[in-house]
Amino acid sequence: MKAILIIADGMADRPIKELNWKTPLEIANKPSLNMIAKTGVCGIMDLISPGIPPGSDAATLALLGYDALKVYSGRGALEAIGSGLEVFAGDVAFRCNFATVNEKRIVLDRRAGRISNEDAAQLTRSLEKVKLKQSHVKFTFKNTIQHRAVLVLHGSKLSTAVSDSDPGKTGVKVSEIKPLDKSPEAKQTANIVNELMNKFRKVLEAHPINKKRIESKMPTANFILCRGAGKVPNIKPLPQVYGVKGTCIGAAALVKGVCKVAGLDLTCVKGATGTPQTDFMAKAKATVQALEANDFVILHVKAMDVVSHDGDYKQKIELIEKFDKMISHILDDVDLDVTYIAVTADHTTSCITRDHEGDPVPVAITGPQVRRDDVMKFDERACSKGGLNRIRGMDIMPILMNFIGKSKKFGA
Ligand code: ZN
Ligand code: ZN
């Protein structure tokens, strides 16, 4: 037996007035999602706890069966690992942005005009040469996609208890990084990151790429904003917990990082971008293929969350329909007599509030031995009447592992 867990990032939503108080998922034409609901067992799920809006990192930890409230240790390390960097126990990592600030450090553009990968890479090569005063701490800085980058501090006596320098909006001053507790580790970490930010700024201001950007009237990338200090979570990898081999198909660095820490392989798919332009069909084909060599496959699609943050419910409906076609390909090509397929979202992202919300998400599992219920459609309201009732995010993995014969008996 094999299993596929399909995670649609931010697909669940709240009712929208313009949609006659329906959700985008309720409006979308989605025969394949409905087929999974109709032939499966359905429910709703609180990723972390009722009313707690989950971040994608904590939600993915939960979907892999971990108690996120206990093991979550910040975003930075997960994002860095998902970007291909090595992060060791004790290291502290940050998610960074190339940004544009004025001479008073007021943020003008948090994404430096969505700087190109090429420009960011050239700037990064110069930033890598910066030297820290304290020689026992080393750093790795890597640009990922456009304005995005990660910073890892390697060394001892580091702490994640430090604030962000990224104010999260434009028109306000860059915040100095401050220790959030009284430990010498937090103080040292804050000092090091502030030192790096200042040294980075000098290098960036003088850089030929930025001179070129000024000439072309593009925003300069003259500051590195940091946020989300994190360490590697201390978790037992899934192959050890269940004796399974699994892989993750997804482009979002954060999700790849969580899956890697959980002991899963990462399958690279050409055309998978983590954006609304992602190649849905390439991901479907990769999923079917990956199932041959694995016990289970995590298939993650980021696109719906991206447009929800923009409040674009019309595009969300279109993307749900593309997502549905991707699932139809999977349903056609896997052997449904030996495969369990679960589909869900990692959180509700409201197109009205443009943010993650704490409402539960729909979940459906189809497969040869599930107790089918009466639910005929896959959406937030229909699934709430299903046989799974209301479960927690961390329940879905043991349920799937039980179906494929990998859960261990509790007791004698
Ligand atoms: Zn998410
Ligand atoms: Zn989001």
XYZ file of C-alpha atoms and ligand atoms in Angstrom:
414
model
C 0.000 0.000 0.000
C 1.095 3.531 -0.780
C -0.132 7.008 0.126
C -0.150 10.480 -1.380
C -0.781 13.528 0.794
C -1.733 16.511 -1.344
C -1.399 19.875 0.408
C -2.999 22.908 -1.213
C -1.404 25.877 0.514
C -4.038 28.303 1.808
C -6.808 26.762 -0.324
C -9.479 26.976 2.388
C -11.210 30.339 2.754
C -14.053 32.148 4.442
C -17.395 32.939 2.745
C -17.125 35.974 0.456
C -20.000 38.415 -0.076
C -19.266 38.839 -3.807
C -19.493 35.051 -4.173
C -22.935 35.022 -2.569
C -21.359 34.047 0.746
C -19.659 31.012 -0.708
C -15.940 30.234 -0.573
C -13.707 30.020 -3.684
C -13.505 26.253 -3.112
C -17.305 26.018 -3.039
C -17.581 27.994 -6.288
C -14.795 26.264 -8.244
C -15.550 23.495 -10.716
C -13.614 20.597 -9.182
C -14.826 17.152 -10.264
C -11.663 15.351 -9.133
C -11.637 16.830 -5.642
C -15.331 15.952 -5.399
C -14.521 12.404 -6.537
C -12.045 12.033 -3.668
C -14.700 13.294 -1.228
C -17.420 11.070 -2.715
C -15.330 7.883 -2.624
C -13.601 8.788 0.611
C -13.947 9.732 4.226
C -14.075 13.468 4.919
C -13.703 15.877 7.790
C -12.367 19.192 8.899
C -9.027 19.757 10.525
C -7.436 22.267 12.905
C -3.802 22.350 11.885
C -2.523 23.531 15.258
C -5.545 24.222 17.453
C -8.992 25.807 16.865
C -8.683 29.512 16.163
C -4.897 29.567 15.848
C -3.823 30.837 12.404
C -0.940 28.557 11.374
C 2.205 29.537 9.507
C 3.005 27.188 6.621
C 6.070 25.868 8.442
C 4.232 24.952 11.660
C 1.291 23.580 9.646
C 3.554 21.349 7.545
C 5.243 20.018 10.688
C 1.759 19.160 11.965
C 0.762 17.464 8.698
C 3.862 15.281 8.990
C 2.600 14.134 12.381
C 4.583 16.350 14.745
C 3.210 18.363 17.626
C 4.115 21.798 16.288
C 3.367 23.483 19.612
C 6.184 21.403 21.130
C 8.760 21.101 18.331
C 8.468 24.329 16.337
C 11.742 26.251 16.554
C 11.385 29.146 14.112
C 11.194 29.629 10.386
C 14.746 30.575 9.430
C 16.408 27.165 9.711
C 13.631 25.383 7.811
C 13.788 27.887 4.986
C 17.602 27.671 4.863
C 17.569 23.858 4.749
C 14.900 23.948 2.036
C 17.161 26.291 0.066
C 19.931 23.715 0.108
C 22.050 25.082 2.958
C 23.386 22.951 5.757
C 22.145 23.952 9.179
C 23.589 22.100 12.145
C 22.313 21.762 15.704
C 23.181 25.017 17.480
C 23.208 27.135 14.298
C 20.715 29.989 14.001
C 19.229 30.900 10.621
C 17.193 33.833 9.325
C 14.961 34.462 6.342
C 16.266 37.610 4.591
C 15.128 40.087 1.932
C 17.138 42.317 -0.350
C 15.438 45.666 0.300
C 15.655 49.352 -0.573
C 16.127 51.881 2.256
C 16.879 55.610 2.231
C 19.741 57.320 4.074
C 17.686 57.318 7.305
C 17.087 53.569 6.940
C 13.397 54.070 6.181
C 12.236 51.058 4.147
C 11.156 52.145 0.642
C 10.742 48.689 -0.901
C 10.938 45.434 1.073
C 11.763 43.504 -2.112
C 14.158 45.898 -3.887
C 11.851 45.978 -6.895
C 11.685 42.156 -6.887
C 15.340 42.136 -7.881
C 16.374 39.563 -10.499
C 18.102 36.338 -9.503
C 21.183 37.433 -11.503
C 21.602 40.770 -9.692
C 20.967 39.154 -6.301
C 23.565 36.460 -7.055
C 26.236 39.030 -7.940
C 25.552 41.039 -4.788
C 25.653 37.829 -2.753
C 29.137 36.981 -4.014
C 30.407 40.241 -2.514
C 28.476 39.824 0.746
C 30.047 36.401 1.272
C 33.458 38.098 1.681
C 32.416 40.165 4.706
C 34.391 39.276 7.858
C 32.942 39.202 11.362
C 34.811 40.607 14.367
C 34.288 37.402 16.338
C 36.149 34.669 14.554
C 34.410 31.756 16.322
C 31.165 32.531 14.493
C 30.961 31.964 10.736
C 28.072 32.820 8.466
C 26.597 31.615 5.196
C 24.459 33.955 3.123
C 22.585 32.686 0.077
C 20.145 34.340 -2.297
C 17.282 32.035 -3.311
C 14.509 33.418 -5.568
C 14.392 37.112 -6.514
C 14.670 39.259 -3.354
C 14.653 36.248 -1.036
C 17.741 35.043 0.800
C 18.790 33.117 3.880
C 21.464 33.765 6.491
C 22.899 31.048 8.711
C 25.148 31.738 11.697
C 27.372 28.778 12.528
C 29.063 28.602 15.877
C 28.423 28.234 19.564
C 26.460 30.292 22.065
C 23.833 31.439 19.553
C 20.162 31.996 20.315
C 16.897 32.325 18.378
C 15.601 34.753 21.036
C 16.252 37.842 18.908
C 13.867 40.259 17.207
C 13.506 40.877 13.449
C 15.094 43.789 11.618
C 12.368 43.565 8.960
C 9.544 45.920 10.034
C 7.218 44.066 7.639
C 6.058 47.227 5.872
C 7.380 50.240 3.996
C 7.615 53.829 5.268
C 9.078 52.851 8.630
C 12.640 52.551 9.867
C 14.550 49.271 9.841
C 14.447 47.865 13.362
C 17.655 47.120 15.175
C 17.857 43.449 16.136
C 17.375 43.125 19.902
C 17.811 40.209 22.303
C 14.408 38.939 23.491
C 15.706 37.470 26.733
C 18.525 38.235 29.160
C 20.840 35.408 28.053
C 24.377 36.227 26.836
C 23.590 34.033 23.776
C 20.703 36.280 22.696
C 22.817 39.397 23.206
C 25.706 37.961 21.210
C 23.412 36.831 18.365
C 21.760 40.252 18.131
C 25.170 41.958 18.070
C 26.466 39.696 15.314
C 23.429 40.174 13.075
C 23.483 43.958 13.584
C 27.189 43.990 12.726
C 26.494 41.980 9.572
C 23.599 44.246 8.549
C 25.863 47.302 8.821
C 28.751 45.698 6.951
C 26.401 44.333 4.282
C 24.980 47.798 3.804
C 28.413 49.309 3.120
C 29.199 46.616 0.549
C 25.799 47.003 -1.139
C 25.915 50.816 -1.329
C 29.266 50.711 -3.132
C 28.427 47.788 -5.423
C 28.572 48.211 -9.228
C 25.263 46.323 -9.575
C 23.534 48.995 -7.506
C 25.230 51.787 -9.480
C 23.850 50.107 -12.598
C 20.397 49.845 -11.003
C 20.402 53.577 -10.172
C 21.298 54.389 -13.791
C 18.431 52.174 -15.009
C 16.064 53.812 -12.466
C 15.554 50.522 -10.624
C 15.311 50.389 -6.816
C 18.733 49.695 -5.309
C 19.199 46.578 -3.226
C 21.037 48.423 -0.450
C 19.888 46.602 2.669
C 19.396 43.054 3.932
C 16.352 42.664 6.174
C 16.268 39.648 8.517
C 13.435 37.859 10.249
C 12.311 34.531 11.713
C 15.395 33.407 13.664
C 15.209 29.633 13.841
C 17.035 26.447 14.790
C 16.630 22.959 13.406
C 13.679 21.351 15.224
C 14.555 18.329 17.315
C 12.325 15.687 15.722
C 12.538 11.984 14.954
C 12.558 11.525 11.159
C 9.553 9.728 9.644
C 11.604 6.804 8.270
C 12.538 6.058 11.902
C 9.033 6.616 13.270
C 7.219 4.467 10.696
C 9.896 2.625 8.717
C 8.762 4.306 5.512
C 10.478 5.975 2.591
C 8.918 9.174 1.359
C 9.575 12.139 -0.880
C 8.310 15.693 -1.167
C 7.293 17.345 -4.419
C 7.073 21.080 -3.949
C 8.940 24.267 -4.713
C 8.440 26.350 -1.569
C 11.725 26.378 0.381
C 9.955 26.387 3.727
C 8.002 23.212 2.973
C 11.040 21.492 1.457
C 12.979 22.344 4.624
C 10.331 20.797 6.890
C 10.185 17.656 4.743
C 13.974 17.289 4.690
C 14.209 17.651 8.468
C 11.507 14.972 8.700
C 13.764 12.613 6.744
C 12.008 12.793 3.385
C 13.767 13.070 0.033
C 13.157 16.115 -2.125
C 12.118 15.487 -5.722
C 13.001 18.352 -8.047
C 10.438 19.048 -10.757
C 11.258 21.234 -13.742
C 8.619 23.940 -14.031
C 7.524 23.735 -10.374
C 8.033 27.295 -9.152
C 5.955 27.847 -6.018
C 4.034 30.558 -7.913
C 0.649 30.726 -9.720
C 2.593 30.005 -12.955
C 3.784 26.627 -11.674
C 3.556 23.617 -13.987
C 0.709 21.647 -12.367
C 0.939 18.759 -14.819
C 4.681 18.324 -14.337
C 4.001 17.969 -10.630
C 1.249 15.414 -11.231
C 3.530 13.301 -13.433
C 6.366 13.526 -10.923
C 4.008 12.395 -8.147
C 2.866 9.310 -10.034
C 6.456 8.462 -10.886
C 7.770 9.076 -7.359
C 5.223 6.663 -5.936
C 7.038 3.762 -7.605
C 10.121 4.081 -5.399
C 8.436 5.442 -2.243
C 5.840 4.468 0.335
C 4.372 7.916 0.311
C 4.603 11.220 -1.487
C 3.856 14.709 -0.197
C 2.641 16.922 -3.029
C 2.588 20.594 -2.091
C 1.117 23.392 -4.224
C 1.765 26.962 -3.114
C -0.145 28.960 -5.747
C -3.533 29.396 -4.024
C -1.955 30.940 -0.956
C -0.056 33.504 -3.034
C -3.197 34.912 -4.697
C -5.176 34.777 -1.436
C -2.628 37.137 0.127
C -3.357 39.477 -2.800
C -7.107 39.182 -2.104
C -7.683 37.840 -5.625
C -10.526 35.347 -5.122
C -11.208 35.132 -8.868
C -7.705 33.892 -9.558
C -7.987 31.617 -6.548
C -11.004 29.928 -8.146
C -9.067 29.497 -11.429
C -6.091 28.026 -9.606
C -8.304 25.594 -7.672
C -9.626 24.433 -11.058
C -6.064 23.907 -12.360
C -5.209 22.112 -9.135
C -8.241 19.887 -9.723
C -7.024 18.966 -13.236
C -3.677 18.040 -11.721
C -5.484 15.691 -9.328
C -7.490 14.191 -12.179
C -4.196 13.174 -13.815
C -3.082 11.524 -10.584
C -6.405 9.691 -10.142
C -6.108 8.405 -13.728
C -2.551 7.181 -13.414
C -2.175 5.577 -9.997
C -3.498 2.164 -9.033
C -6.377 3.095 -6.731
C -6.578 -0.497 -5.428
C -3.280 -0.021 -3.619
C -3.095 3.749 -3.105
C -4.561 6.069 -0.508
C -4.911 9.705 -1.512
C -5.502 12.435 1.058
C -6.143 16.035 0.107
C -6.246 19.051 2.382
C -4.963 22.585 2.923
C -2.292 23.708 5.382
C -4.486 26.569 6.607
C -7.303 28.883 5.668
C -6.079 31.994 3.856
C -8.853 34.575 3.669
C -9.065 36.628 0.469
C -10.797 39.294 2.587
C -8.306 39.630 5.464
C -5.493 38.593 3.073
C -3.953 36.550 5.830
C -3.898 33.100 7.385
C -6.856 32.452 9.660
C -7.643 29.904 12.350
C -10.718 28.349 10.686
C -10.431 24.578 10.157
C -9.631 23.224 6.672
C -11.429 20.458 4.753
C -9.759 17.053 4.492
C -10.696 13.953 2.483
C -9.040 10.541 2.179
C -9.889 8.039 -0.517
C -8.519 4.515 -0.819
C -9.532 0.869 -0.893
C -10.396 0.455 2.785
C -11.742 3.806 3.939
C -15.187 3.980 5.568
C -16.977 6.052 2.945
C -19.320 8.668 4.325
C -22.164 10.628 2.737
C -20.138 13.684 1.757
C -20.319 14.279 -2.003
C -18.281 17.458 -2.384
C -14.867 18.678 -1.310
C -15.259 22.036 0.389
C -15.169 23.669 3.800
C -18.869 23.165 4.608
C -19.561 19.788 2.950
C -16.554 18.094 4.566
C -17.628 19.250 8.034
C -20.363 16.580 7.896
C -17.944 13.729 7.160
C -16.809 10.622 8.986
C -13.470 11.953 10.126
C -15.323 14.671 12.028
C -12.893 17.287 13.325
C -9.301 16.179 13.669
C -5.965 17.865 14.391
C -3.285 18.478 11.777
C -0.977 16.026 13.527
C -3.581 13.220 13.224
C -3.497 12.909 9.443
C -0.076 11.223 9.195
C -0.849 8.419 11.691
C -4.214 7.876 9.948
C -2.495 7.518 6.558
C 0.285 5.359 7.990
C -2.324 3.083 9.533
C -4.060 2.682 6.169
C -0.793 1.650 4.499
C 0.040 -0.753 7.320
C 2.842 1.243 8.939
C 1.339 2.383 12.271
C 2.518 0.459 15.293
C 0.081 -0.962 17.796
C -0.162 0.937 21.093
C -0.295 -1.548 23.979
C -0.156 -5.314 23.761
Zn 0.747 27.733 3.895
Zn 0.413 32.365 3.236
